[in-house]
Each structure stands twice: as structure tokens, then as C-alpha cells.
Coordinates of C-alpha atoms and ligand atoms in Angstrom, one line a residue:
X951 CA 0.0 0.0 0.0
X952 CA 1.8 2.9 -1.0
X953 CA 2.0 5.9 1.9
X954 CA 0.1 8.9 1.8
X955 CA 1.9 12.2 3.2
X956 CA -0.8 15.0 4.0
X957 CA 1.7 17.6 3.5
X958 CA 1.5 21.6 4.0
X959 CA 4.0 23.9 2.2
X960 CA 7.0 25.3 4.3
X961 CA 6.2 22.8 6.5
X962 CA 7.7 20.5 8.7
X963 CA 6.1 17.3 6.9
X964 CA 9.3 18.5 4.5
X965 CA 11.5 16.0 6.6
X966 CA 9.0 12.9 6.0
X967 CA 9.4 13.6 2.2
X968 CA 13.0 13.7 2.5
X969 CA 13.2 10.7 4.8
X970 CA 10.9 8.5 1.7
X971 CA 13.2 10.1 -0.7
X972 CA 16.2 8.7 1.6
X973 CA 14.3 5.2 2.1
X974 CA 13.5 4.8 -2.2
X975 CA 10.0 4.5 -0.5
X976 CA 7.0 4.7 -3.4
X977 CA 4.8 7.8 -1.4
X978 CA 1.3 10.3 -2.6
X979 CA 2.0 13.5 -1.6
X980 CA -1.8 15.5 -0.9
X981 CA -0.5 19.2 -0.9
X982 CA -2.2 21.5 1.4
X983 CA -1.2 25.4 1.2
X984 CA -1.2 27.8 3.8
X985 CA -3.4 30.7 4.4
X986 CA -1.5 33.6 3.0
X987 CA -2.6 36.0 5.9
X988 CA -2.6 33.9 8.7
X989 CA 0.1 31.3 7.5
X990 CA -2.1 28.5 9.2
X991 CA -3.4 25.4 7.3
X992 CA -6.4 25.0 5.4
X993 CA -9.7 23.5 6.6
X994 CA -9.4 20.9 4.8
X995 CA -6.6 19.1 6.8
X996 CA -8.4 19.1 9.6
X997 CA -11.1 16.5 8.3
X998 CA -7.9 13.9 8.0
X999 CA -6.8 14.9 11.7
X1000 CA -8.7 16.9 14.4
X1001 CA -5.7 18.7 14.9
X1002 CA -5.0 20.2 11.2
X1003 CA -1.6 20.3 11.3
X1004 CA 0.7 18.2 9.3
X1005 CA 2.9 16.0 8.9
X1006 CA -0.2 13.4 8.9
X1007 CA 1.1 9.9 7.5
X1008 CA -1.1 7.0 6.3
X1009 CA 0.6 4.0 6.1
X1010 CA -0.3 0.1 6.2
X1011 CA -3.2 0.9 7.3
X1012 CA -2.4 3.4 10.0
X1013 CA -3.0 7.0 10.9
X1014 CA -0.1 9.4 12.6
X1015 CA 0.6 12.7 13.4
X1016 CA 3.8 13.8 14.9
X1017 CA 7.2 14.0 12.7
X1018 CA 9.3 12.5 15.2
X1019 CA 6.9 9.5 16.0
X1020 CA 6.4 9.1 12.5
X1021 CA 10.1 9.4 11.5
X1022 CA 10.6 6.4 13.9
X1023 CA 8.1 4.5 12.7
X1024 CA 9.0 4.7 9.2
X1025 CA 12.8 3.9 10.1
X1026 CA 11.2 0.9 12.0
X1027 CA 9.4 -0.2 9.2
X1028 CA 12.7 0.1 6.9
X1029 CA 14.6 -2.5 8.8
X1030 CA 16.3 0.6 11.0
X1031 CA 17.5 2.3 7.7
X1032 CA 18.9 5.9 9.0
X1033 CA 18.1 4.7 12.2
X1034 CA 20.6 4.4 15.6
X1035 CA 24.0 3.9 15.1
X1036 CA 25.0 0.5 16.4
X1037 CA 27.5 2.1 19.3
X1038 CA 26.2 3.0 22.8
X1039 CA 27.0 6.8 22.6
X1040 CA 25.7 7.2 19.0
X1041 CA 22.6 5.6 20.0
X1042 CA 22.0 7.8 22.7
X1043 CA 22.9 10.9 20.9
X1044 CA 20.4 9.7 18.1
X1045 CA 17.3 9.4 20.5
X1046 CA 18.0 12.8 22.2
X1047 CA 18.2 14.8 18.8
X1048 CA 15.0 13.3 17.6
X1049 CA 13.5 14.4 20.3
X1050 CA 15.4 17.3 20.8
X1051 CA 14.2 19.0 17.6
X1052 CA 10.6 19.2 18.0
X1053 CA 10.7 19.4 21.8
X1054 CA 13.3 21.8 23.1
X1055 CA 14.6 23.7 19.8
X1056 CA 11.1 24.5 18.4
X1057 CA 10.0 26.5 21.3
X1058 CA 11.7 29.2 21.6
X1059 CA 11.6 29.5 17.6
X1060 CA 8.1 30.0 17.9
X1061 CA 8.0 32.4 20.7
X1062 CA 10.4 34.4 18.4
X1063 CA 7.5 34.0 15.0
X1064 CA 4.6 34.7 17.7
X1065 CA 7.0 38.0 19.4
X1066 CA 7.8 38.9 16.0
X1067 CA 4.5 39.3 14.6
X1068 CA 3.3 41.3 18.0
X1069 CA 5.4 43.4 16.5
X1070 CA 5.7 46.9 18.4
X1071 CA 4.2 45.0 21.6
X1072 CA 6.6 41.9 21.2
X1073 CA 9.6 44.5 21.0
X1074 CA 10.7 44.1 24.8
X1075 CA 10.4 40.2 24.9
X1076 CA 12.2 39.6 21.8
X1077 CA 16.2 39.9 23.3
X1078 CA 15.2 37.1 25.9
X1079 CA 13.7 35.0 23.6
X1080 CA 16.7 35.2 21.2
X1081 CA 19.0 34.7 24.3
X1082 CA 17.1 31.5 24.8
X1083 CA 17.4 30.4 20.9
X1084 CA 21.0 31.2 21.2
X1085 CA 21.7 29.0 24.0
X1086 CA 20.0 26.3 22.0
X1087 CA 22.8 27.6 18.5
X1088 CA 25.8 28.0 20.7
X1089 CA 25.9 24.3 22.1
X1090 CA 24.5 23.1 19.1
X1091 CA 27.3 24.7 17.1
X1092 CA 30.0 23.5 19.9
X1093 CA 28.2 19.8 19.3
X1094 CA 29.1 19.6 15.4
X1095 CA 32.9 21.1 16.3
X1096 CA 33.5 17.6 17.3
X1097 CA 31.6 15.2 15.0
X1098 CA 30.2 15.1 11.4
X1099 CA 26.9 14.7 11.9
X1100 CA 24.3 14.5 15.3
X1101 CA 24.4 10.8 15.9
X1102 CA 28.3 10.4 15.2
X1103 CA 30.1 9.8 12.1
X1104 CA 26.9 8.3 10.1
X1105 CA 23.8 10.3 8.5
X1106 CA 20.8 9.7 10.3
X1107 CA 17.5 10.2 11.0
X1108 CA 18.4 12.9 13.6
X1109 CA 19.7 15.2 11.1
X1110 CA 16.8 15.0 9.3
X1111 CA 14.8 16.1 12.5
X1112 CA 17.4 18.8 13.2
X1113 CA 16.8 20.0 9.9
X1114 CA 13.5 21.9 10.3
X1115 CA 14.9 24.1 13.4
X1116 CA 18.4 25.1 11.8
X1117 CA 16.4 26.1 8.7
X1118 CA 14.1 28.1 10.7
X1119 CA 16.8 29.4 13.0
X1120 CA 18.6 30.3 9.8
X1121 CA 15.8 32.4 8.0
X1122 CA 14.8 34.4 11.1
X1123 CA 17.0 32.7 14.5
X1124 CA 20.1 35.0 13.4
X1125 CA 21.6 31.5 12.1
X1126 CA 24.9 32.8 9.8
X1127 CA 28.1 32.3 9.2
X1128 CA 29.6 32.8 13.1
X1129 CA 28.4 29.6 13.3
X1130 CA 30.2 28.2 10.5
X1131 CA 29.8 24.4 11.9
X1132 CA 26.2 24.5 11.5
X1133 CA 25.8 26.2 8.2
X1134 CA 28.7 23.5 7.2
X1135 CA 26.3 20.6 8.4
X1136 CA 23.1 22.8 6.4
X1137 CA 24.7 23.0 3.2
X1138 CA 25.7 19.2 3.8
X1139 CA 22.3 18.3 3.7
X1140 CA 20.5 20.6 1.1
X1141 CA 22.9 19.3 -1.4
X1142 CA 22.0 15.5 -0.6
X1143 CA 20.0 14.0 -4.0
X1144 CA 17.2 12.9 -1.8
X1145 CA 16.9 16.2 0.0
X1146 CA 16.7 18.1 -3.7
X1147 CA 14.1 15.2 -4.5
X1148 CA 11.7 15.5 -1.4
X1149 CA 11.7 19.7 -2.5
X1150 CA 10.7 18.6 -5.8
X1151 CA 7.6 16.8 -4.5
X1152 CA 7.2 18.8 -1.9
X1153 CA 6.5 22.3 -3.9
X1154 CA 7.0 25.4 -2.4
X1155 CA 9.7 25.5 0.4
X1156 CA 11.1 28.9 1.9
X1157 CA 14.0 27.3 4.2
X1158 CA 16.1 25.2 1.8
Ligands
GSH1849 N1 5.3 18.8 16.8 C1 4.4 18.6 15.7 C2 4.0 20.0 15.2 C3 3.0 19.9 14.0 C4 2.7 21.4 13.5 O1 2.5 22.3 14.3 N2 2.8 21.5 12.2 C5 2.6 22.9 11.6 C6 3.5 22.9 10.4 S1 5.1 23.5 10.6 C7 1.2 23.1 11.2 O2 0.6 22.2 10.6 N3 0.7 24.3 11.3 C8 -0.6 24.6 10.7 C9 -1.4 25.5 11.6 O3 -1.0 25.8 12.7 O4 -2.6 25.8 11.2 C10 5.1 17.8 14.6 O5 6.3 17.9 14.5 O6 4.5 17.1 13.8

């Protein structure tokens, strides 16, 4: 049964595509567009999900939400392609930065969109809010000093994850060159063939 992405451009469901590009895994790709005021998602994807946000995956039979959980699950399914390193220490750092991305690095990302668009009113918050995101860039960038990738010398599925956050810190965190290990590690993965694909299929994309 071939797997259905729900998908919503400049989106984080960008990293499934790339992850099926990565796997050679046959997927339909239901395109969803943002509302150009509000940026949020159409109506429509709330009838596959109450929550109307996307990624939504269907595969064998089975309905999920969540990039990381689905990322996993879709490894899993691959026979652990892109999946944990096979050494304790790479396993371990491959767990934390899938869960990492969506549940400590987003945050503050989105308290900088929401501050930004209070705009006059956000003004005051916005230095603590980028002192938090910069905590996040300065260890990160201190992290790839010493190693190729997030999980150790091997591409993984936790650089796919990490993706989404570096790309957002990059077009409005202050992400640039004084972090040159990080943009080094961007550029690494925009110019993999499966990333280029996933854009392809994907449409519209404001962060590659
Ligand atoms: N942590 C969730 C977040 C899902 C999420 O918020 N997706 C955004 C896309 S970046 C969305 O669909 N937003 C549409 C809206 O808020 O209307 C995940 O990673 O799947």
C-alpha cells in the first residue's frame, strides 16, 4: 500500500518527504497550502486529523501525526535504515536529537515568530527570547565542532529532525556564518539528491 503524506508547504512534513526520498520508498503526496494571511493550514486538513496540522502519514493501514513518531516509525518499518548507530554513545545521541528538535529547539523559535508578529508590543520580549534560541545555536554549534553529523560519524535520521529548526533558525533565529559548523552541516544536507528530491515533491519551500 503505497503511503500517503498529508503535506503543507513550508512545513515540517518536508522532513518525512526527504526521509521517503532517503528510504526509495514509493509515497502520494496531498499538498495542502497555507493561508497567505494567517500562514495557518487549510480546513481541509483538519477532516484527516482533528488537529489540522501536518505532517499526517497513512501508512499500512495506520494514521499518525507527529514528525518525530512518525520518523521512527517509518525507520522501524525500513529495517532501521537511517536509524541508531549501532554504538552506545551514538545511540543515545540519536534518541536525544530526535526528540530534541521538535521538543526543546522548536519552542523558543516559535515564541520568536509569535513576538515577531506582535510586533511593536513583542519588541521588549524579543532579546530574551533570542537569548534563549542562542543558547540552543551556541551548544549546538559546539556539538558539530567535534563530530560530522548529530548521531556520530553516520547520517541519520536525527539530522533529518534537526533540519527543520536550523532552517528556521537560519531564516529568522540570526543562524549565519559565526556559526560556521552548523551552516557547514546545512549546506551538507541541502545538497543531498534525496533532499533536492523530497523539495521537488514537496512544492513550495522557503527554508532550503
Ligand atoms: N510537533 C508537531 C507539530 C506539528 C505542527 O504544528 N505543524 C505545523 C506545520 S510546521 C502546522 O501544521 N501548522 C498549521 C497550523 O498551525 O494551522 C510535529 O512535529 O508534527
Amino acid at each position: 500500500m503505497t503511503i500517503i503524506v498529508h503535506h503543507l508547504n513550508n512545513s515540517r512534513s518536508q522532513r518525512i518527504l526527504w526521509l521517503l526520498e532517503e528510504l526509495g520508498e514509493p509515497y502520494e503526496v496531498r499538498r495542502y497550502e497555507r493561508d497567505r494571511k494567517t500562514m495557518r493550514a487549510p480546513a481541509s486538513l483538519r477532516a484527516i486529523h482533528p488537529l489540522g496540522r501536518s505532517p499526517v502519514v497513512e501508512v499500512d493501514g495506520h494514521r499518525l501525526i507527529e514528525t518525530g513518531a512518525i520518523m521512527e516509525h517509518l525507520v522501524a518499518r525500513s529495517g532501521n535504515r537511517f536509524g541508531p548507530p549501532a554504538d552506545a554513545q551514538g545511540a543515545i545521541l540519536y534518541r536525544q536529537f530526535l526528540h530534541y528538535a521538535e521538543g526543546s529547539m522548536m519552542p523558543p523559535l516559535l515564541a520568536l515568530l509569535v513576538v515577531g508578529k506582535l510586533g511593536l508590543l513583542g519588541r521588549p520580549a524579543r532579546p530574551t527570547v533570542q537569548r534563549m534560541l542562542d543558547d540552543h545555536l551556541d551548544w549546538l554549534e559546539g556539538e558539530l565542532a567535534t563530530r560530522r553529523y548529530f548521531a556520530g560519524d553516520a547520517f541519520t535520521a536525527a539530522d533529518m529532525m534537526m533540519s527543520f529548526p536550523l532552517e528556521a533558525s537560519r531564516a529568522r533565529g540570526g543562524l549565519d556564518s559565526s556559526r560556521p559548523h552548523l551552516i557547514r552541516w546545512l549546506e551538507e544536507m541541502h545538497a543531498r539528491p534525496a533532499y533536492q528530491a523530497a523539495l521537488k515533491t514537496g512544492g513550495r519551500y522557503a527554508y532550503a
